[in-house]
CSV table of C-alpha atoms in Angstrom, one decimal:
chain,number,residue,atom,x,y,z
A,1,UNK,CA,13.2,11.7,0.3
A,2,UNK,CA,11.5,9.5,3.0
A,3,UNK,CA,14.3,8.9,6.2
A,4,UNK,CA,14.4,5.6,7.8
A,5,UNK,CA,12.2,4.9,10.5
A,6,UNK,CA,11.3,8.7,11.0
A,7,UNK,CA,7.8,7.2,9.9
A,8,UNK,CA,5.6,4.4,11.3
A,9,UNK,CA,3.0,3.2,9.2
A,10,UNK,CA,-0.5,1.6,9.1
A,11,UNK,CA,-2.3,0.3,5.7
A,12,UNK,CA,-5.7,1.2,6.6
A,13,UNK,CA,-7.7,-0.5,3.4
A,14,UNK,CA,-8.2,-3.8,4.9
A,15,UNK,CA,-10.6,-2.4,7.7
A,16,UNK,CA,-13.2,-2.1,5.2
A,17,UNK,CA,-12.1,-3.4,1.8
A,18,UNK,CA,-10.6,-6.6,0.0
A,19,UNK,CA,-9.8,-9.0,3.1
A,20,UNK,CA,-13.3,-10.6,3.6
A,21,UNK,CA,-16.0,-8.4,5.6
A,22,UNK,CA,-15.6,-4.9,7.2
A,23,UNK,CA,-14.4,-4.9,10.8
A,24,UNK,CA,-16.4,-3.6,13.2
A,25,UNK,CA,-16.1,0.5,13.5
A,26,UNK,CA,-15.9,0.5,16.9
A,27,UNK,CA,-13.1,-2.2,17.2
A,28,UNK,CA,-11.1,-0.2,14.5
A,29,UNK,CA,-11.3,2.8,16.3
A,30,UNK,CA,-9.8,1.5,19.5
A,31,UNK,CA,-7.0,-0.2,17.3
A,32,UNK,CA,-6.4,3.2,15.4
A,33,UNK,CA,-6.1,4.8,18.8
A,34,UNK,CA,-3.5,2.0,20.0
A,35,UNK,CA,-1.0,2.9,17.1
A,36,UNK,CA,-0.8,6.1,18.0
A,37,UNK,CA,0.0,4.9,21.3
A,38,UNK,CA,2.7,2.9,19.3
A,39,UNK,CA,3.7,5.4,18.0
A,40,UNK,CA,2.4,5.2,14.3
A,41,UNK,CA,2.4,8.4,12.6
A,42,UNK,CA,1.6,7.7,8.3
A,43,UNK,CA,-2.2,6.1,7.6
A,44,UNK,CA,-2.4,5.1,4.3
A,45,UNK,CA,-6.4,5.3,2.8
A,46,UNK,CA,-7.9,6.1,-0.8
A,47,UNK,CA,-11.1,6.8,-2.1
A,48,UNK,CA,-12.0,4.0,-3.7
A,49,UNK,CA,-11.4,1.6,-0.5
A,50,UNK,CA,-15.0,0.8,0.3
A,51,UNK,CA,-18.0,-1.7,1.1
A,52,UNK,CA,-20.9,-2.1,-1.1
A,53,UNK,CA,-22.7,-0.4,1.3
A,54,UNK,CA,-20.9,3.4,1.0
A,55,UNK,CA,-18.2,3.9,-1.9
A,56,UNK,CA,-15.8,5.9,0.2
A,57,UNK,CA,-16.1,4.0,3.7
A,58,UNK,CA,-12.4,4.2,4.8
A,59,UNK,CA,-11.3,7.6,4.1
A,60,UNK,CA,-15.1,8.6,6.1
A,61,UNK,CA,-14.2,5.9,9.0
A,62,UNK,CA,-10.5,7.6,9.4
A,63,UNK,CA,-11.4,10.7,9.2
A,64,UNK,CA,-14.1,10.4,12.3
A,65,UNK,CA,-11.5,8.6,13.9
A,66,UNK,CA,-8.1,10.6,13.9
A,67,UNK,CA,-10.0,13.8,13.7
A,68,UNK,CA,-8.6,14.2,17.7
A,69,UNK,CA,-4.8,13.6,16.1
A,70,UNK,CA,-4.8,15.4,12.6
A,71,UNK,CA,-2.5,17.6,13.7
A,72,UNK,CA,0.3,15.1,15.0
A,73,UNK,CA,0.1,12.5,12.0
A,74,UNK,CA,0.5,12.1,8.1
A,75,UNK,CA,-2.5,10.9,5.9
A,76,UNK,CA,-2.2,10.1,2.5
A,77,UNK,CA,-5.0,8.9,0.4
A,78,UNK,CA,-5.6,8.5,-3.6
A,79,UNK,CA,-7.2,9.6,-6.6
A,80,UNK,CA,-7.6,8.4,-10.2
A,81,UNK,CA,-10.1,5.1,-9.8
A,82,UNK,CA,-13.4,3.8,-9.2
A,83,UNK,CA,-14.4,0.4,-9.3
A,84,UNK,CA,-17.0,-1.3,-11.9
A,85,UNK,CA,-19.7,-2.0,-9.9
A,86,UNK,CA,-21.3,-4.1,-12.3
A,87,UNK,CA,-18.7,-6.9,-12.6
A,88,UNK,CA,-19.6,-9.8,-10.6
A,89,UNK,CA,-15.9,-10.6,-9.5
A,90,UNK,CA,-14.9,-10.3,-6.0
A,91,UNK,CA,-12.0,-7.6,-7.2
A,92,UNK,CA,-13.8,-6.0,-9.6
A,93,UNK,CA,-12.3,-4.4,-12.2
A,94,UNK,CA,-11.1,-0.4,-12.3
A,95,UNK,CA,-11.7,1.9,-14.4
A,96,UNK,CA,-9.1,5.1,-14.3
A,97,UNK,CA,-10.4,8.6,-14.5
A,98,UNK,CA,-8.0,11.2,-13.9
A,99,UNK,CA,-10.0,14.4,-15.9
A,100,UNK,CA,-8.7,17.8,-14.2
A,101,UNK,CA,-12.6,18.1,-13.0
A,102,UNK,CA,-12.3,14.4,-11.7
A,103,UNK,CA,-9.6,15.1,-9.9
A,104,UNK,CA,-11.2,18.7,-8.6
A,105,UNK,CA,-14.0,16.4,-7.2
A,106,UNK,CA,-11.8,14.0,-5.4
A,107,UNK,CA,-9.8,16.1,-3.6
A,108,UNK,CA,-12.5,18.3,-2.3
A,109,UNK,CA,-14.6,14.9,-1.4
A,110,UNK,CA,-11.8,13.6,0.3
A,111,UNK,CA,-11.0,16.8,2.3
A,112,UNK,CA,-14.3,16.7,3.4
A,113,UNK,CA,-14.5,13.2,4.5
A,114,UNK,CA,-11.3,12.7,6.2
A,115,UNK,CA,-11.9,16.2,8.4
A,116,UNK,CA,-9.2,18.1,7.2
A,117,UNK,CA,-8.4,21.0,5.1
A,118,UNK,CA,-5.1,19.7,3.0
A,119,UNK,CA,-3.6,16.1,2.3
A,120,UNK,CA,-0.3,15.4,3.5
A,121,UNK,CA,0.6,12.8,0.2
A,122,UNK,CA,-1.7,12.8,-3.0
A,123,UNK,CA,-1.3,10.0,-4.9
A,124,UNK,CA,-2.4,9.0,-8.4
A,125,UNK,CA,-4.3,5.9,-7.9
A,126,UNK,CA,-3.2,4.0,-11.2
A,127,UNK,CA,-2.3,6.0,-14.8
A,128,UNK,CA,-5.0,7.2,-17.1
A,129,UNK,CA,-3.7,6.5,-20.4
A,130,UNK,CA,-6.4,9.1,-21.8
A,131,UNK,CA,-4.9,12.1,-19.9
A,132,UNK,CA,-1.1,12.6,-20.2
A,133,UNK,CA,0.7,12.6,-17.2
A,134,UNK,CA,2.1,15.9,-17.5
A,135,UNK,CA,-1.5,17.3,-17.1
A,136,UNK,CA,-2.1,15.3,-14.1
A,137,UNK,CA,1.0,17.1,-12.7
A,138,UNK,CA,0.0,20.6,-13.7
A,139,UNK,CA,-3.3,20.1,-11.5
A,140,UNK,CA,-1.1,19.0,-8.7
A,141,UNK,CA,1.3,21.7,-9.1
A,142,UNK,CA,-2.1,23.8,-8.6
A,143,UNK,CA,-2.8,22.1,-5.5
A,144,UNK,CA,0.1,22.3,-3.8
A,145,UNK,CA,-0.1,26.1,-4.5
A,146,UNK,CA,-3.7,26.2,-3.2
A,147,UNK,CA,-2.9,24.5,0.0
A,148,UNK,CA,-5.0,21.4,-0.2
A,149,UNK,CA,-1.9,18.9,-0.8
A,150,UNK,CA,1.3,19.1,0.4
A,151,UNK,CA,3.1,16.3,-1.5
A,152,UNK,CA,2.1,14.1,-4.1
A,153,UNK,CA,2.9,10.9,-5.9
A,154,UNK,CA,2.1,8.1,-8.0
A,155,UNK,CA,1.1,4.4,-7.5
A,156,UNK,CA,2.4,1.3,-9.4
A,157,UNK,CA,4.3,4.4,-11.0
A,158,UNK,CA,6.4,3.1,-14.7
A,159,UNK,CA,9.7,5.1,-15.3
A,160,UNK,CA,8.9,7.2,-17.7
A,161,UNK,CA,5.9,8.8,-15.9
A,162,UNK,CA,7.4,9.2,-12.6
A,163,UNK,CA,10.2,11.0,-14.9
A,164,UNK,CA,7.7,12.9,-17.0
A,165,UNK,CA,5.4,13.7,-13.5
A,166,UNK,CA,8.4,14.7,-11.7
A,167,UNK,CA,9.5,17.2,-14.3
A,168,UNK,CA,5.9,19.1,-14.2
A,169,UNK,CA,5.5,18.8,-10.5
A,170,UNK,CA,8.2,17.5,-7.8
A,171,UNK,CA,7.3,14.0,-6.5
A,172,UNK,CA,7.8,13.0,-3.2
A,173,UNK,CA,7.0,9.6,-3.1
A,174,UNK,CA,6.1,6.7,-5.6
A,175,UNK,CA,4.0,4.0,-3.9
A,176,UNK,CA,4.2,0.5,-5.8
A,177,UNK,CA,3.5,-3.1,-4.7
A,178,UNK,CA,6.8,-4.9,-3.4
A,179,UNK,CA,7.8,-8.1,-1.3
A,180,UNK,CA,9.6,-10.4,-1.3
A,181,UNK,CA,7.5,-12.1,-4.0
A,182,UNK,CA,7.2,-9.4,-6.2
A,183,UNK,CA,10.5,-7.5,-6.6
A,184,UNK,CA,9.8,-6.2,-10.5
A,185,UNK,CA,9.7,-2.6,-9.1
A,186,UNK,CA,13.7,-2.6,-8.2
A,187,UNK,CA,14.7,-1.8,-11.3
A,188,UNK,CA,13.5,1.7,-10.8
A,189,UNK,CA,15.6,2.2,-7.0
A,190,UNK,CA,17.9,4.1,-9.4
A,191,UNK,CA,15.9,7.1,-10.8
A,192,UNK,CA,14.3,7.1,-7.4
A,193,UNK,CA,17.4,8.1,-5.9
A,194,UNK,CA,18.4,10.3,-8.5
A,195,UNK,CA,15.4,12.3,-8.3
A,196,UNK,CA,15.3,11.9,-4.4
A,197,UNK,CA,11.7,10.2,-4.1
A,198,UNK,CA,10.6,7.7,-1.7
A,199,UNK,CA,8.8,4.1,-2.1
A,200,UNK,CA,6.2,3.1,-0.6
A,201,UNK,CA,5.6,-0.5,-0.8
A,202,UNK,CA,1.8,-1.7,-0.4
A,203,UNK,CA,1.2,-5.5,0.0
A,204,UNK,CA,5.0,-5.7,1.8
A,205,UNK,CA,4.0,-9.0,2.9
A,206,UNK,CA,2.6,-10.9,-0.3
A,207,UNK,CA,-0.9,-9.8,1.2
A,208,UNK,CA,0.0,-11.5,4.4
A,209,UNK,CA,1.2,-14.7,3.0
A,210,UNK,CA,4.5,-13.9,4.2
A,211,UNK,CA,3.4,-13.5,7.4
A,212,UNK,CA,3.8,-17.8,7.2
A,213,UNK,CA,0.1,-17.7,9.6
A,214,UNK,CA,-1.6,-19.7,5.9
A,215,UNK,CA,-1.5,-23.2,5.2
A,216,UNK,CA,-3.5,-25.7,2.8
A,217,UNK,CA,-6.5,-25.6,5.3
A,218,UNK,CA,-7.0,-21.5,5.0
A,219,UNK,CA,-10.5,-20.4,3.9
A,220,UNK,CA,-11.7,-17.3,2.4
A,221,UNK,CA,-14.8,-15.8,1.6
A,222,UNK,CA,-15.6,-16.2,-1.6
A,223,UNK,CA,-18.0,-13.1,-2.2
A,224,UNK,CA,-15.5,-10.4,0.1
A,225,UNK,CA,-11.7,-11.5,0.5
A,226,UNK,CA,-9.3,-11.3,-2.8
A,227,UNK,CA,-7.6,-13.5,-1.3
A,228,UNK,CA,-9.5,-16.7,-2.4
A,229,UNK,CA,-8.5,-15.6,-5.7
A,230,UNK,CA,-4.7,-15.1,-4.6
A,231,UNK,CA,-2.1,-17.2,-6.1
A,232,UNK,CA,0.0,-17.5,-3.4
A,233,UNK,CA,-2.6,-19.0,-1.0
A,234,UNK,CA,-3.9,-21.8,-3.6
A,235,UNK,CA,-3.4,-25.0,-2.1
A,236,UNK,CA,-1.5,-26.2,-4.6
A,237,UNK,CA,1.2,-23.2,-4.5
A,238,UNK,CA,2.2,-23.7,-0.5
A,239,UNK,CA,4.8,-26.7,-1.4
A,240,UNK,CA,5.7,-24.6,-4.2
A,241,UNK,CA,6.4,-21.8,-1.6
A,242,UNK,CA,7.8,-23.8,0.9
A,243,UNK,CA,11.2,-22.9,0.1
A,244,UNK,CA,10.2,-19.3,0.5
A,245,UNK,CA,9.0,-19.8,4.2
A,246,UNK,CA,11.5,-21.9,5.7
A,247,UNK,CA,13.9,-19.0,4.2
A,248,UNK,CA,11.9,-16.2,6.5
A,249,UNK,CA,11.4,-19.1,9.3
A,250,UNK,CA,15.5,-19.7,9.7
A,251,UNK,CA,16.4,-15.7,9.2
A,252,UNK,CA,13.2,-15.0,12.1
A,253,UNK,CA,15.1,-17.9,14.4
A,254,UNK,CA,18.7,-16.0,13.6
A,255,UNK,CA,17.5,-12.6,14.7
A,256,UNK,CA,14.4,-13.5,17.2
A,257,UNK,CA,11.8,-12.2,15.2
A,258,UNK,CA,8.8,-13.6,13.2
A,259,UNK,CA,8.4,-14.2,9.6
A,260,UNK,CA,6.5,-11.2,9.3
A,261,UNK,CA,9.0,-8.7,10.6
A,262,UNK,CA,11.4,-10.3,8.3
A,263,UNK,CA,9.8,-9.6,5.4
A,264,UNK,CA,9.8,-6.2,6.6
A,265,UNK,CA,12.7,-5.8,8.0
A,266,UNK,CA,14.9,-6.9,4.7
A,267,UNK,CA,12.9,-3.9,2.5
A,268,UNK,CA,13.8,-1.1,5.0
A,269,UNK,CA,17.2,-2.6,5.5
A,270,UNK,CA,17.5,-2.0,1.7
A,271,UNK,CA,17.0,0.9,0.9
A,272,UNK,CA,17.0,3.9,3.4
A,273,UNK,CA,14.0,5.5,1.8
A,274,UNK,CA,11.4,2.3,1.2
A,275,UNK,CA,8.3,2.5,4.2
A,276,UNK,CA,6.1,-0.9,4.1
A,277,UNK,CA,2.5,0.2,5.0
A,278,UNK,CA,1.4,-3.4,6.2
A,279,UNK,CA,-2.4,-3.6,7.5
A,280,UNK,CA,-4.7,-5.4,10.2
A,281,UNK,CA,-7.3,-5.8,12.1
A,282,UNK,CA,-5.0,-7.2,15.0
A,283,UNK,CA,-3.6,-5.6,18.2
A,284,UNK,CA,-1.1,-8.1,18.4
A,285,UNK,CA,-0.2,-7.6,14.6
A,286,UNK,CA,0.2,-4.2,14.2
A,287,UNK,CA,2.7,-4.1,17.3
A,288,UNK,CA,4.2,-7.2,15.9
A,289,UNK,CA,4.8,-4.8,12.5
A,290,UNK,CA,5.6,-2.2,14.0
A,291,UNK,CA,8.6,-4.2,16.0
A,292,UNK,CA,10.1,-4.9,12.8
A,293,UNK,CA,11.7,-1.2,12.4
A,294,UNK,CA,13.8,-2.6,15.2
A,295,UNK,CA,15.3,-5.5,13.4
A,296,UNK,CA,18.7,-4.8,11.8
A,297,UNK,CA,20.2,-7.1,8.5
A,298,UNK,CA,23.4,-5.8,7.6
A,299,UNK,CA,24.1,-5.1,3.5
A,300,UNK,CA,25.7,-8.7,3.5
A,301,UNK,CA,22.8,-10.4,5.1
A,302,UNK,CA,20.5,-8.5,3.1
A,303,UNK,CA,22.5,-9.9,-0.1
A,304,UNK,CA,22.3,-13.3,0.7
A,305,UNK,CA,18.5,-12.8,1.3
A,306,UNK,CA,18.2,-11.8,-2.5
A,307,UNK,CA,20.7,-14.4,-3.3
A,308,UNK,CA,18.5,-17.1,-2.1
A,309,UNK,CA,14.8,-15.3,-3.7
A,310,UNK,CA,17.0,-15.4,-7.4
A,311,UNK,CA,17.7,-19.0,-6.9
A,312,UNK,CA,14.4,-20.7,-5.4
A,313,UNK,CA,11.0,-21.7,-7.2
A,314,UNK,CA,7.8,-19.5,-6.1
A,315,UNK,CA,4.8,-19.5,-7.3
A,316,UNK,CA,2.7,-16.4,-9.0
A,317,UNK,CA,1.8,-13.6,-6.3
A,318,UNK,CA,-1.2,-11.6,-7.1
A,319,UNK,CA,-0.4,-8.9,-9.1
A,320,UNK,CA,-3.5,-6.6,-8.5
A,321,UNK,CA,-6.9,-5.9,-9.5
A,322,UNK,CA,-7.3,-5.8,-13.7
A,323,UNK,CA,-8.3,-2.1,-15.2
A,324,UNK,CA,-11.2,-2.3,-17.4
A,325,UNK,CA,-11.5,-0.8,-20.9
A,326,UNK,CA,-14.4,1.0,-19.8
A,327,UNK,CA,-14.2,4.5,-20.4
A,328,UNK,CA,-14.3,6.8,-17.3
């Protein structure tokens, strides 16, 4: 199971993919270079995270740029989806395709792009309800014997597959969406623990809305940033969330910190074995996130921070992109 803080973490999808249009290579290189410095050890990529331009743009962009550091840092990246390029939605819809051969494909394209010759953490993109899990697990099981993975998981993982999964093939870690606004995955911190696998939480911070940086005047691009279609950043939702921030404002003042690193601070004060993989485009921000592993809540202050999320009004929080009935 993960260890507190023994990892530091960078969400690398929002370079290229979902938060408006791609940052500029070079830029992104020079920021990847100044976590390391920070000391940030997990990047967190898939092969679907892409521009309309090349379908596998971030795990190609991070593996030219920690090609130097392979050897010194964990990558994980995922299988399992593609996107249907024929919707017209900004999030278009996915369409799951885990097929043993699919899978065969994936792994060899992503070894190949991110300049290396195993995975550190495989996950699962989303379920494929036409291939049983236990299948999936077999050809991870094969993997792992082969060398090109070393670990591998699931993402936005149910019980009863991580159970079924983890009774083909060990998993190691389980990476769901999880904030502060969207806590639906705690029911399963019990047969994590019992099994000894680790949670990774993507969006930790409401897809930066907990950050508290967005008010009624925020714009989005309409035709690249998910976020004009995000819940929590309709103008209509901040009063209903205001409750929310002035929670993470007073908690920030109390332990001079920011919003931000409260959100994260509260998940890895938690649970021992959750790791937030925030993302950005920001110097500032990723030191700022970073900084948060530093930030101590005790159990009781931890309790009264879930105290007050069961007893206030919030509005919806993105939930994630739809999967289409297409067939893969």
């Amino acid at each position: 199971m993960m260890e507190k803080n023994v990892l530091l973490w960078y969400g690398c999808m929002g370079m290229c993919h979902a938060y408006g249009a791609p940052a500029d290579k070079k830029e992104m290189t020079k920021l990847l270079e100044e976590a390391i410095d920070l000391g940030c050890t997990f990047f967190d990529t898939a092969e679907v995270y892409s521009t309309p331009q090349n379908p596998h743009d971030n795990e190609e962009f991070i593996g030219k740029a920690l090609k130097q550091h392979r050897n010194h840092i964990v990558i994980a990246t995922k299988f399992g989806i593609y996107f249907d390029r024929y919707s017209l939605a900004v999030n278009k819809p996915l369409i799951p395709s885990s097929r043993p051969e699919v899978i065969r494909k994936s792994i060899e394209g992503s070894l190949k792009r991110l300049n290396t010759d195993h995975i550190d953490l495989y996950y699962q993109h989303r379920n494929d309800p036409k291939i049983p899990i236990e299948e999936v697990a077999g050809v991870m099981s094969e993997l792992i014997k082969e060398g090109k993975i070393t670990h591998w998981g699931l993402s936005e993982a149910t019980e009863e597959n991580i159970r079924r999964a983890n009774a083909v093939c060990p998993i190691t870690a389980i990476q769901n969406r999880y904030s502060m606004m969207a806590r639906q995955h705690e029911t399963l911190f019990d047969t994590l623990e019992e099994l000894n696998i680790g949670f990774v939480a993507f969006s930790p911070m409401a897809n930066g809305f907990l950050s508290g940086k967005y008010d009624k005047s925020s714009k989005f691009d309409q035709a690249t940033d998910y976020r004009n279609v995000m819940p929590q950043f309709k103008a209509e939702n901040i009063d209903k969330n205001q409750a929310l921030l002035n929670l993470l404002y007073r908690t920030a003042t109390q332990k001079n910190a920011t919003a931000a690193q409260i959100s994260l601070a509260w998940m890895m004060n938690k649970k021992e074995y959750i790791v937030p993989i925030p993302g950005t485009t920001k110097l500032e921000r990723l030191a700022e996130n970073l900084d948060a592993t530093e930030i101590e809540l005790s159990a009781q202050e931890v309790k009264e921070l879930d105290n007050a999320l069961n007893n206030m009004e919030m509005s919806d929080v993105f939930g994630g992109t739809k999967m289409s009935k297409k067939c893969s």
